[in-house]
mmCIF file of C-alpha atoms and ligand atoms in Angstrom:
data_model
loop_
_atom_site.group_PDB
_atom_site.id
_atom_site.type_symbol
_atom_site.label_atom_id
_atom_site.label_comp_id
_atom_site.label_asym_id
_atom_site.label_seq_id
_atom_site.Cartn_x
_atom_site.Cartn_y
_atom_site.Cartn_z
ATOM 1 C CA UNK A 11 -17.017 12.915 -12.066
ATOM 2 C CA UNK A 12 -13.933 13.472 -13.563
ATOM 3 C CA UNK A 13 -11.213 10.602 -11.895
ATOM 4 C CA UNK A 14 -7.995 10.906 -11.921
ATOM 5 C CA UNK A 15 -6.533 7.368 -11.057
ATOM 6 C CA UNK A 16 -2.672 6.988 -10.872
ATOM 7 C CA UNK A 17 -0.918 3.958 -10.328
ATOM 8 C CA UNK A 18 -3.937 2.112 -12.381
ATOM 9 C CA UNK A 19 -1.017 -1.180 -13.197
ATOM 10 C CA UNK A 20 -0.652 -1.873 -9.335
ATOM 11 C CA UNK A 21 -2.582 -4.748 -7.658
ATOM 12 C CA UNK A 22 -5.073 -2.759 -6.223
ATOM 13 C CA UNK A 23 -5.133 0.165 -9.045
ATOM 14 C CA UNK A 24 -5.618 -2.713 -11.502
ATOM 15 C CA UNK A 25 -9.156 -3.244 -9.943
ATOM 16 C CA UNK A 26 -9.938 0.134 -9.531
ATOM 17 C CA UNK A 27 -9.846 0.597 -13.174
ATOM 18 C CA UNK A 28 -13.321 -1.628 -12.876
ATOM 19 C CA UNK A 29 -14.768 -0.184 -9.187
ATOM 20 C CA UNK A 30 -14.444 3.549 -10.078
ATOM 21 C CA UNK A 31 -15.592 3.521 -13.865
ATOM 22 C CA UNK A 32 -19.383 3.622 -13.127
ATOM 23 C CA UNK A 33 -18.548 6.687 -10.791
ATOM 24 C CA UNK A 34 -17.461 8.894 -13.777
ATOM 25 C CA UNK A 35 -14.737 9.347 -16.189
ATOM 26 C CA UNK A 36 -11.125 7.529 -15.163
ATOM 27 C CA UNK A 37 -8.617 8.575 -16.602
ATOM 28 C CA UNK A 38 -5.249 6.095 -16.335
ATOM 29 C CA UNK A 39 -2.047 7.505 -17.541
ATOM 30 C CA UNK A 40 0.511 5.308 -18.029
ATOM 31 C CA UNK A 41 4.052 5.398 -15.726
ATOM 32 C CA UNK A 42 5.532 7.091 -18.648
ATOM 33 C CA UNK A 43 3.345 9.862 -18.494
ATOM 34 C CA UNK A 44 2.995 10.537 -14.829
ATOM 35 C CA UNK A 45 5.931 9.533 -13.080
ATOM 36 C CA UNK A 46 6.027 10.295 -9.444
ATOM 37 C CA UNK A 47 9.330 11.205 -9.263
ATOM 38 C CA UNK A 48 8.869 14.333 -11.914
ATOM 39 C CA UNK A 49 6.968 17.220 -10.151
ATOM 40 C CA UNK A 50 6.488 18.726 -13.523
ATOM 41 C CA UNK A 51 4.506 15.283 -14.951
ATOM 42 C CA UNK A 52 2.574 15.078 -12.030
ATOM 43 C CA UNK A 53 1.434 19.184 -12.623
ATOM 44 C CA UNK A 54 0.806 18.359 -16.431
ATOM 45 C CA UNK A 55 -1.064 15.407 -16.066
ATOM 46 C CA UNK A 56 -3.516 16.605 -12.386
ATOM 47 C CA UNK A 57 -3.758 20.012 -14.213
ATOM 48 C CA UNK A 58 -4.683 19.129 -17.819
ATOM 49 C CA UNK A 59 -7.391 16.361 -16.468
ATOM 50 C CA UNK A 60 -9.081 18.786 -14.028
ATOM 51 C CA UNK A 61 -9.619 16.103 -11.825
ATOM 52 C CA UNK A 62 -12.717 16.203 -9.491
ATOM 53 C CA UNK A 63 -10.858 12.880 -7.144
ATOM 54 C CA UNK A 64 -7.307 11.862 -7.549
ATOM 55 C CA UNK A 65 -6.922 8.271 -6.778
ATOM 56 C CA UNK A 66 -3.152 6.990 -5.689
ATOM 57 C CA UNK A 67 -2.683 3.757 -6.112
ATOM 58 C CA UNK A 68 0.925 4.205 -7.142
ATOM 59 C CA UNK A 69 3.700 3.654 -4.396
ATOM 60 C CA UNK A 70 7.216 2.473 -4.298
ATOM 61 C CA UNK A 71 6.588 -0.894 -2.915
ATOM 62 C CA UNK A 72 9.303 -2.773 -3.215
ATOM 63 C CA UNK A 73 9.851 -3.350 0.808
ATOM 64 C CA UNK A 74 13.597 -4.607 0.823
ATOM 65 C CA UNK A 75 15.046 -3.007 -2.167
ATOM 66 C CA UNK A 76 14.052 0.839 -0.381
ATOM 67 C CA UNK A 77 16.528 0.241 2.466
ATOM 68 C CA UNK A 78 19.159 1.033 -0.423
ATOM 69 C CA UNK A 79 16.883 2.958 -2.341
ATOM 70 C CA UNK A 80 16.052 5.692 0.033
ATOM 71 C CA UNK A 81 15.874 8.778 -1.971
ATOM 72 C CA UNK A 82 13.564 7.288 -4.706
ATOM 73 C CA UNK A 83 11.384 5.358 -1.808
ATOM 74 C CA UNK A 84 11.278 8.981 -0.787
ATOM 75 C CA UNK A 85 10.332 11.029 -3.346
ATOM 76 C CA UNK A 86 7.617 8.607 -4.366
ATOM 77 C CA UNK A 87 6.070 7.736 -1.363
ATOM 78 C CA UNK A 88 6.607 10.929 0.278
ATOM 79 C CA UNK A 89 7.159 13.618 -1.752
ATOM 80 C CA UNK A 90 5.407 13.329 -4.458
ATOM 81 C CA UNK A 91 2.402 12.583 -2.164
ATOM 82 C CA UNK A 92 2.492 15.787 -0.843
ATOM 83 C CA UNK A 93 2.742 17.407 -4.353
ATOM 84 C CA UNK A 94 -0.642 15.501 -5.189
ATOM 85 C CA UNK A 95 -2.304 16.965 -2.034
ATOM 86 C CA UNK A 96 -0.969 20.496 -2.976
ATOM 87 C CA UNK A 97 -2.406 19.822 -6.387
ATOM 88 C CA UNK A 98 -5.690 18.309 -4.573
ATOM 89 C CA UNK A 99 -5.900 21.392 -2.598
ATOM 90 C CA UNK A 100 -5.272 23.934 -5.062
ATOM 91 C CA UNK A 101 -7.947 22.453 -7.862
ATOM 92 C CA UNK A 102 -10.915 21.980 -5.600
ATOM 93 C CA UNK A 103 -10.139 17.944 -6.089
ATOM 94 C CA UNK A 104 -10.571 15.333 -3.297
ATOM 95 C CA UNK A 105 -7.906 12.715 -2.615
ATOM 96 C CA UNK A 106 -7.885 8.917 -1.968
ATOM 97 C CA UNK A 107 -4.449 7.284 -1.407
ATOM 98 C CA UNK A 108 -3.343 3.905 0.405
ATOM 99 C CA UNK A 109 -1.034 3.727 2.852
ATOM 100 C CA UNK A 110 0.720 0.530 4.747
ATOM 101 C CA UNK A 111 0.403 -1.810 7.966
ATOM 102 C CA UNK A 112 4.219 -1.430 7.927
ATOM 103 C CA UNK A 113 3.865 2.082 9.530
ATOM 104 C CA UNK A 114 3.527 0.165 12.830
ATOM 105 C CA UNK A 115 6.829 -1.682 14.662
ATOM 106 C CA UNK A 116 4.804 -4.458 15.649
ATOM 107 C CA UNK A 117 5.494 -5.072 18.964
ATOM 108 C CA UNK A 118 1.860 -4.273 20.107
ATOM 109 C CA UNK A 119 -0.061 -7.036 21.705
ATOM 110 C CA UNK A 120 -3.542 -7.086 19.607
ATOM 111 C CA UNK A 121 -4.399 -5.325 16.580
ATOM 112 C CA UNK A 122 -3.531 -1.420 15.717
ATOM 113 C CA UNK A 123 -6.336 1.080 15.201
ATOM 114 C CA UNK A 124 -5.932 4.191 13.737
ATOM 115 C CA UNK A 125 -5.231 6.091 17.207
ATOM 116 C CA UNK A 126 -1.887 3.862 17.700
ATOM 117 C CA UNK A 127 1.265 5.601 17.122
ATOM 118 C CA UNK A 128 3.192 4.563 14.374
ATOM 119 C CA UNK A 129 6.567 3.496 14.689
ATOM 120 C CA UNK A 130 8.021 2.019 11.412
ATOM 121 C CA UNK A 131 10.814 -0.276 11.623
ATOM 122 C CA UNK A 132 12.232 0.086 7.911
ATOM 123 C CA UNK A 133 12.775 2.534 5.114
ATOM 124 C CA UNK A 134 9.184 1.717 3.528
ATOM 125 C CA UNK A 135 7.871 2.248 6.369
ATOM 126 C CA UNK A 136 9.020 5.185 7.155
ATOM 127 C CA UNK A 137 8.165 6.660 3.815
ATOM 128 C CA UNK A 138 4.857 6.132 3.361
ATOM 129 C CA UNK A 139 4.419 7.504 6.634
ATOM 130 C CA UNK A 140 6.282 10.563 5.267
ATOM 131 C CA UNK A 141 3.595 10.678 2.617
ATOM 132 C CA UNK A 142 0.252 10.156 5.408
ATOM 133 C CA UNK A 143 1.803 13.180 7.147
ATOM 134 C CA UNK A 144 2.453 15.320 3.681
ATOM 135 C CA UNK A 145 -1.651 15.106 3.226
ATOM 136 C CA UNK A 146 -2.307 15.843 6.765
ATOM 137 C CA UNK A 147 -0.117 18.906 6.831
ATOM 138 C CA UNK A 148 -1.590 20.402 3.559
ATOM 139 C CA UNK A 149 -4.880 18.872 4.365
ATOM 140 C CA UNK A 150 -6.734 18.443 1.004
ATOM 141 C CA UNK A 151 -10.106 16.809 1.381
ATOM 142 C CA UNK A 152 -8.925 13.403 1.646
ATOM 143 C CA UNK A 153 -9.232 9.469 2.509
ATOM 144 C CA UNK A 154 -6.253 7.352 3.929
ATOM 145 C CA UNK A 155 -6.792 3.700 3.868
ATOM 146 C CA UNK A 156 -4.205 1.724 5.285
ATOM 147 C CA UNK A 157 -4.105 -1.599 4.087
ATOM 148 C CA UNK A 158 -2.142 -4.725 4.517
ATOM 149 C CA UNK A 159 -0.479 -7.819 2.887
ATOM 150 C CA UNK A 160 -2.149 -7.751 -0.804
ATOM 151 C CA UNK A 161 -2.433 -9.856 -2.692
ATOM 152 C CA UNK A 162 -4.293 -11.015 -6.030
ATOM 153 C CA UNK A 163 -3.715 -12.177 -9.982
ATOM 154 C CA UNK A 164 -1.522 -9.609 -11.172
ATOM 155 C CA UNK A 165 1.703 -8.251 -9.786
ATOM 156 C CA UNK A 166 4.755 -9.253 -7.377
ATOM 157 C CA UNK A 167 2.269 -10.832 -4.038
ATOM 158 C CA UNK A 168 2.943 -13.724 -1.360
ATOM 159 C CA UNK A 169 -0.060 -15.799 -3.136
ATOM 160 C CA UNK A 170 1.770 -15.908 -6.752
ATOM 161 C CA UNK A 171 4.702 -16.675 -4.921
ATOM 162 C CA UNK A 172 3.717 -19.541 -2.802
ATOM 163 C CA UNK A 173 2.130 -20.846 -5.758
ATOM 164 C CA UNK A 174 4.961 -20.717 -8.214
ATOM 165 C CA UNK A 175 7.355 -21.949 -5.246
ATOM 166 C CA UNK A 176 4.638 -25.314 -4.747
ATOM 167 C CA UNK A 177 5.333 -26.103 -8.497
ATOM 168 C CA UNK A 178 9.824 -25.763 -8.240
ATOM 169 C CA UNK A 179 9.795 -27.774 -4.568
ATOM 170 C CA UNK A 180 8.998 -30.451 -2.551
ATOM 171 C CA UNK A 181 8.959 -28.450 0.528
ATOM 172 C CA UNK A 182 8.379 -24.474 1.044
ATOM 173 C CA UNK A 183 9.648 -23.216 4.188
ATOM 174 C CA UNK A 184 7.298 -20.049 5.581
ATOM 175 C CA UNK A 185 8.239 -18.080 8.749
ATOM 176 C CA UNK A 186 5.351 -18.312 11.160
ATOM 177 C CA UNK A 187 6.241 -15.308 13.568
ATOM 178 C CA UNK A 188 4.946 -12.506 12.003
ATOM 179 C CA UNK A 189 1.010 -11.753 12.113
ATOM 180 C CA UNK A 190 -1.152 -9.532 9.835
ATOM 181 C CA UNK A 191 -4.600 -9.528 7.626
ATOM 182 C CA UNK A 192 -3.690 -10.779 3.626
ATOM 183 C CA UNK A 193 -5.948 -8.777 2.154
ATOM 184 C CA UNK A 194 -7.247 -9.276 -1.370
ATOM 185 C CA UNK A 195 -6.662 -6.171 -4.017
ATOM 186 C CA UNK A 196 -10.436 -6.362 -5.081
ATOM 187 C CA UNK A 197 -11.900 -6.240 -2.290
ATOM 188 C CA UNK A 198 -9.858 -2.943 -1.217
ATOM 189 C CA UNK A 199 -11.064 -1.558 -4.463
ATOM 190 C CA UNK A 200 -14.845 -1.960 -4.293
ATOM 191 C CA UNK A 201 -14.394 -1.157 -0.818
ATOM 192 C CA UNK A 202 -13.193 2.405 -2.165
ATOM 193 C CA UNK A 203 -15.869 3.119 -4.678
ATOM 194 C CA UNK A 204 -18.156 2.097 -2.090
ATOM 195 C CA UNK A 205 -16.272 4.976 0.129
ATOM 196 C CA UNK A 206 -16.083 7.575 -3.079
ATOM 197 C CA UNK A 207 -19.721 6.966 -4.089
ATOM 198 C CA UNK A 208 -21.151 7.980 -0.717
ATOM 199 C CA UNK A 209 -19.110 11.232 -1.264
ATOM 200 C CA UNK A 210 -20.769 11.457 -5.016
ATOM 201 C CA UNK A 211 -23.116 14.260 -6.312
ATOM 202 C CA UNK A 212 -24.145 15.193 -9.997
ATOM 203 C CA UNK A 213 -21.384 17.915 -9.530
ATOM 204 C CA UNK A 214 -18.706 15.328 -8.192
ATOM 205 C CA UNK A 215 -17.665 14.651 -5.141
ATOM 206 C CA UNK A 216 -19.034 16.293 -2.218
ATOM 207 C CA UNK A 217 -15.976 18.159 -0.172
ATOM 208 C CA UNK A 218 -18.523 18.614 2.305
ATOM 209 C CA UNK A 219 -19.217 14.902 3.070
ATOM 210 C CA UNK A 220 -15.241 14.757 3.460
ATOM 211 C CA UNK A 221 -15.289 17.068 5.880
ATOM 212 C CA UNK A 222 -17.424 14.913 7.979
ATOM 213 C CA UNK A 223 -16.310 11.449 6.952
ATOM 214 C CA UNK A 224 -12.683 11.856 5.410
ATOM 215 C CA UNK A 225 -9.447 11.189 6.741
ATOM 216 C CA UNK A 226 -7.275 7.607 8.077
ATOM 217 C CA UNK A 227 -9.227 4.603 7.772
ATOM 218 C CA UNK A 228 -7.661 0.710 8.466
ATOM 219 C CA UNK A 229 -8.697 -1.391 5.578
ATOM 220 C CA UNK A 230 -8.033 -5.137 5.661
ATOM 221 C CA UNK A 231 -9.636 -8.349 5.833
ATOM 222 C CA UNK A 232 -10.857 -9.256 9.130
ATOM 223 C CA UNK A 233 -9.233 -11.808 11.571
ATOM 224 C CA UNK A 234 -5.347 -12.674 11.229
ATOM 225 C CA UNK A 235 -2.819 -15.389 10.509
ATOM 226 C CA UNK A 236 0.537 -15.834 9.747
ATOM 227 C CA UNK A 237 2.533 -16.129 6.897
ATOM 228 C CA UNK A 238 2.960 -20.134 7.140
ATOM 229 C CA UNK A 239 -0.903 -20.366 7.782
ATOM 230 C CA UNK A 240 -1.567 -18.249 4.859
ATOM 231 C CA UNK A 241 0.539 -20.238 2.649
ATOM 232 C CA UNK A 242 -0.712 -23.409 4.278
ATOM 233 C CA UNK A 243 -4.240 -21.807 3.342
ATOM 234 C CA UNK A 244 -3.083 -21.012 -0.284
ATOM 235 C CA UNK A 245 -2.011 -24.156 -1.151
ATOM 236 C CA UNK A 246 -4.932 -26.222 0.263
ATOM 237 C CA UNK A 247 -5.826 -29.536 0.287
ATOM 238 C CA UNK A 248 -4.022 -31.715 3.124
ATOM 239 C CA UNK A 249 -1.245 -32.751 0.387
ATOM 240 C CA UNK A 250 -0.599 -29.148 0.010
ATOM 241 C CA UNK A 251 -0.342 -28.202 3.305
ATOM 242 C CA UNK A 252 2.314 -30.971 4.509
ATOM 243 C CA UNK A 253 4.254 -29.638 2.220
ATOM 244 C CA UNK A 254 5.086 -25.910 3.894
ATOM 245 C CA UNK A 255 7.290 -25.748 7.149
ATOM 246 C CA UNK A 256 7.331 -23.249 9.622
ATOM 247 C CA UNK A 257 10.135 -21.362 10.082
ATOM 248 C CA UNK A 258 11.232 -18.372 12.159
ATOM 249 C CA UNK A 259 12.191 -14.816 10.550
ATOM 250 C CA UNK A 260 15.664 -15.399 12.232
ATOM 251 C CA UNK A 261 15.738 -18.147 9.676
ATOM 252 C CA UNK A 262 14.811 -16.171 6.592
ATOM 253 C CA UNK A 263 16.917 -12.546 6.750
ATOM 254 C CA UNK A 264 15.935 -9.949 4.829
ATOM 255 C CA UNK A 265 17.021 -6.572 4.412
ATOM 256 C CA UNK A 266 14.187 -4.819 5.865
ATOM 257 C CA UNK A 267 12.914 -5.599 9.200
ATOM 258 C CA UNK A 268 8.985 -6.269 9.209
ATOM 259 C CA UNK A 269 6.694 -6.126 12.280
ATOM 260 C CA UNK A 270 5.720 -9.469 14.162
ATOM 261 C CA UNK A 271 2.092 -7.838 14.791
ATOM 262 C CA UNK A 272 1.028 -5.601 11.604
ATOM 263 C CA UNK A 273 -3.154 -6.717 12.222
ATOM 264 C CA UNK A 274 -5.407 -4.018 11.629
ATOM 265 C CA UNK A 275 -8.299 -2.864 13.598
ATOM 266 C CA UNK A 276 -10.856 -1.552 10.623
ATOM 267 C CA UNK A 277 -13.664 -1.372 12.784
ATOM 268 C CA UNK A 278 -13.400 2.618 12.521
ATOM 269 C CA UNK A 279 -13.553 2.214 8.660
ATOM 270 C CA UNK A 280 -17.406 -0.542 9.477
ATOM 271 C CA UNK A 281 -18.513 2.430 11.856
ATOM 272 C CA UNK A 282 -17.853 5.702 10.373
ATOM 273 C CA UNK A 283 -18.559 4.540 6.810
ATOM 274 C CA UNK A 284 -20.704 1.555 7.151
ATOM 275 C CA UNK A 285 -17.562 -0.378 4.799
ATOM 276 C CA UNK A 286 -16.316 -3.658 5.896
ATOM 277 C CA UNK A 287 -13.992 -6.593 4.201
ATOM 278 C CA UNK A 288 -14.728 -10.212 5.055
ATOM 279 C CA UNK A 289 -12.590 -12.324 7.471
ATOM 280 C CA UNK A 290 -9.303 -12.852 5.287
ATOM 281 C CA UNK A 291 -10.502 -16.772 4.541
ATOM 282 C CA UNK A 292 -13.398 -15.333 2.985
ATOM 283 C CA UNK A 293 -11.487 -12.985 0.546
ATOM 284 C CA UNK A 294 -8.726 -15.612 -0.054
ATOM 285 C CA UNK A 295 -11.476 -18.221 -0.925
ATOM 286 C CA UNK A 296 -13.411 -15.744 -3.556
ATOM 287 C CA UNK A 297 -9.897 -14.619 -5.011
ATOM 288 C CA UNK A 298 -8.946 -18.214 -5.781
ATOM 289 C CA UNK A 299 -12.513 -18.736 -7.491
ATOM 290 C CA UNK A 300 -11.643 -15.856 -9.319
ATOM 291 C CA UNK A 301 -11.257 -16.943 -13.173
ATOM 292 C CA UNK A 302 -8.032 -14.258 -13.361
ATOM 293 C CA UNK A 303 -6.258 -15.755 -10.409
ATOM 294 C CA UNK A 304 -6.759 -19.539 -11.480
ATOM 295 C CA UNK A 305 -5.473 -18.512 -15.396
ATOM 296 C CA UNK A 306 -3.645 -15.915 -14.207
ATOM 297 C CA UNK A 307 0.479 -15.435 -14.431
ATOM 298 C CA UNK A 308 1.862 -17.538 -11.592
HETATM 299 N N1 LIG B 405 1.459 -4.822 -1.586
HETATM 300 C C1 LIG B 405 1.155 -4.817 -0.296
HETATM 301 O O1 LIG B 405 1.234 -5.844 0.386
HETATM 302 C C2 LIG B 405 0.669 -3.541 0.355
HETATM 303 C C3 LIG B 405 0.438 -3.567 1.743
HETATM 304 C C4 LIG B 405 -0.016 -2.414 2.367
HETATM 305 C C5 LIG B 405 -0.226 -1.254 1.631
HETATM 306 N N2 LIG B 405 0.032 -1.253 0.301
HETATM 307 C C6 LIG B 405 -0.160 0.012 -0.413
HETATM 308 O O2 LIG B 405 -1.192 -0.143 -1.372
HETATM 309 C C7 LIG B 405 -0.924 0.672 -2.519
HETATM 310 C C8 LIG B 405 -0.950 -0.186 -3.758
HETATM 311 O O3 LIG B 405 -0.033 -1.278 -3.579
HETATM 312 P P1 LIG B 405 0.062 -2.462 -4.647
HETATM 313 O O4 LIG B 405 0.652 -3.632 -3.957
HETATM 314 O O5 LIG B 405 -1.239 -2.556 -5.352
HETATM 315 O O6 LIG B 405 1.169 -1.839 -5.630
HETATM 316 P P2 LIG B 405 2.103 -2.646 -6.658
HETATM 317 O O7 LIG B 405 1.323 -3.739 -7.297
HETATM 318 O O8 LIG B 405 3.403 -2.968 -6.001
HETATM 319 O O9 LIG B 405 2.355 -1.543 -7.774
HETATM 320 C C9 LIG B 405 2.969 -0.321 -7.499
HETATM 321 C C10 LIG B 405 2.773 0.529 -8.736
HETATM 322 O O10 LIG B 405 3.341 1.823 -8.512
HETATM 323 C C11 LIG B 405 4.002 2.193 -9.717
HETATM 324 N N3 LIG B 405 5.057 3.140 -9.471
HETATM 325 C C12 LIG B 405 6.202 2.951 -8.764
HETATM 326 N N4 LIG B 405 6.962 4.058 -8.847
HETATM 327 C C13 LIG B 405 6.292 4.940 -9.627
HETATM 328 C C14 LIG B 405 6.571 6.227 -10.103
HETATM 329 N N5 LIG B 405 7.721 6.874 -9.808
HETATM 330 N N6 LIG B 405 5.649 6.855 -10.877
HETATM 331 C C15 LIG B 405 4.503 6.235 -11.203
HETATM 332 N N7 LIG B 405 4.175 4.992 -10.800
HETATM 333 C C16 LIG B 405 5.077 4.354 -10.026
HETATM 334 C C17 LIG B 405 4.578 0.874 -10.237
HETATM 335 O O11 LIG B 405 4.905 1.002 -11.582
HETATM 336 P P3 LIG B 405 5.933 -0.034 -12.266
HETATM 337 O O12 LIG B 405 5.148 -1.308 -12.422
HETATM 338 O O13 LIG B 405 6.282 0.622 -13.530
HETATM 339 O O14 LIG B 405 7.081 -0.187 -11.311
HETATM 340 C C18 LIG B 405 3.426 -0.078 -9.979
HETATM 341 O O15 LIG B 405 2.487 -0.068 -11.031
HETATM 342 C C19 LIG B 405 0.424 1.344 -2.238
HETATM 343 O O16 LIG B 405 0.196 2.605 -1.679
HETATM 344 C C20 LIG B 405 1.061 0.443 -1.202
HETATM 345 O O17 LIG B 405 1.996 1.149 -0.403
HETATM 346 C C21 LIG B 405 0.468 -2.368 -0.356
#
């Protein structure tokens, strides 16, 4: 199978480099050579590999900075998404891409499942919502897998963070009123060469089995916490924990708004395609066994 995997220095496109290689043939441009914001890289590059599954991994993620950044958040998230489903479309390709908790406002009572209306309360938000619909609307043979709160040993995450932050002071102060599923970047990747190898034949994969199977999928760890209990949960250790205070958001402004309640049903994802991450204290406790998290940059 010929892969097409773009994004492949992001958290989670970092350990797809690893999941997706014994499916077939990944190939992993570099930012310089597709850039989501030029159309006519993104043509080159999904043209000239013939890709059989294009794998987006890529996203403009930088939550606050997009509320000034609109057009770029945009055109990445959004536009260029739907270029890559055109593409999809037009070579006979199937395409995987991520999308975010933060579609949802948050003000729902227990977890979202994929049937919930989103309602995104800031500019990210917004966008990658702008790039779900794109796929929908040109309707490629596709997965969605919304995900939530990554983290892992590479990259800009709330576990590098809080760990950095426990070295520079005495006391870390972590708001406590907003819920979701931290949800390590490994997992998410196996999870989605589990997903792609069901699809797989000798000829690549199946558009037939997408048919039946593709579409939006929820994809995070199971159960929920906070913020301040993930950070508590980080750090460990009863010494550790002392150490981080809860505050409330009103307490920490940012300039994008994030939901209170972002947890994820991905019981649809256990069902329909018999793929299911452990409770999020499982996949924090394997990622900090990990050898690349504990000698990792932090
Ligand atoms: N992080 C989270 O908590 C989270 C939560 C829910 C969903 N997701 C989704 O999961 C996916 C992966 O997220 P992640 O956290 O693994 O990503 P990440 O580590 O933040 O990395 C994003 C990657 O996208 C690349 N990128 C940005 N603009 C680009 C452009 N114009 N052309 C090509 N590449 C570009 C970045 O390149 P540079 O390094 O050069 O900037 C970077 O390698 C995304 O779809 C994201 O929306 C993430």
């Amino acid at each position: 199978m010929r892969i097409l995997l773009i994004g492949s220095d992001s958290q989670i496109g970092w350990e797809l480099r690893r999941t997706l290689a014994p499916l077939g043939t990944v190939h992993a441009p570099l930012r310089s050579d597709l850039d989501l914001e030029s159309t006519d890289s993104i043509l080159r590059v999904v043209r000239g590999t013939r890709a059989q599954l294009i794998v987006n991994a890529a996203a403009y993620t930088a939550v606050d900075r997009a509320e000034t950044d609109v057009d770029t958040a945009t055109r990445v998230n959004g536009d260029a998404v739907g270029i890559l489903a055109e593409e999809a479309k037009r070579g006979g390709a199937v395409l995987v891409h991520y999308s975010t908790d933060y579609v949802f406002g948050g003000n729902k009572a227990g977890p979202y499942t994929e049937t919930d209306e989103p309602d995104p309360i800031n500019v990210y938000g917004h966008t990658k919502l702008l790039g779900e619909k794109r796929i929908r609307e040109v309707n490629p043979p596709h997965l969605i897998f919304r995900t939530s709160w990554v983290y892992g040993a590479r990259g800009r995450n709330f576990l590098l963070t809080i760990r950095k932050l426990a070295r520079e002071r005495p006391v870390l102060k972590v708001v406590d009123d907003q819920t979701g599923c931290p949800t390590w970047c490994r997992l998410i990747a196996e999870a989605t060469a589990q997903a792609v190898a069901k699809s797989a034949t000798a000829q690549g994969p199946d558009p037939a089995w997408f048919q039946e199977h593709g579409g939006l999928y929820h994809l995070a760890a199971q159960g929920s916490t906070t913020w301040y209990e993930f950070a508590r949960a980080i750090l460990g250790g009863d010494e550790g924990q002392a150490r981080v205070k809860a505050i409330p958001s009103a307490e920490y402004p940012t300039p994008a708004r994030r939901p209170r309640n972002s947890v994820l049903d991905s019981s649809k994802a256990e069902r329909q395609l018999g793929i299911a991450l452990p409770d999020w204290r499982v996949g924090l406790a394997l990622c900090a066994e990990d050898g690349d998290v504990k000698t990792g940059p932090d």
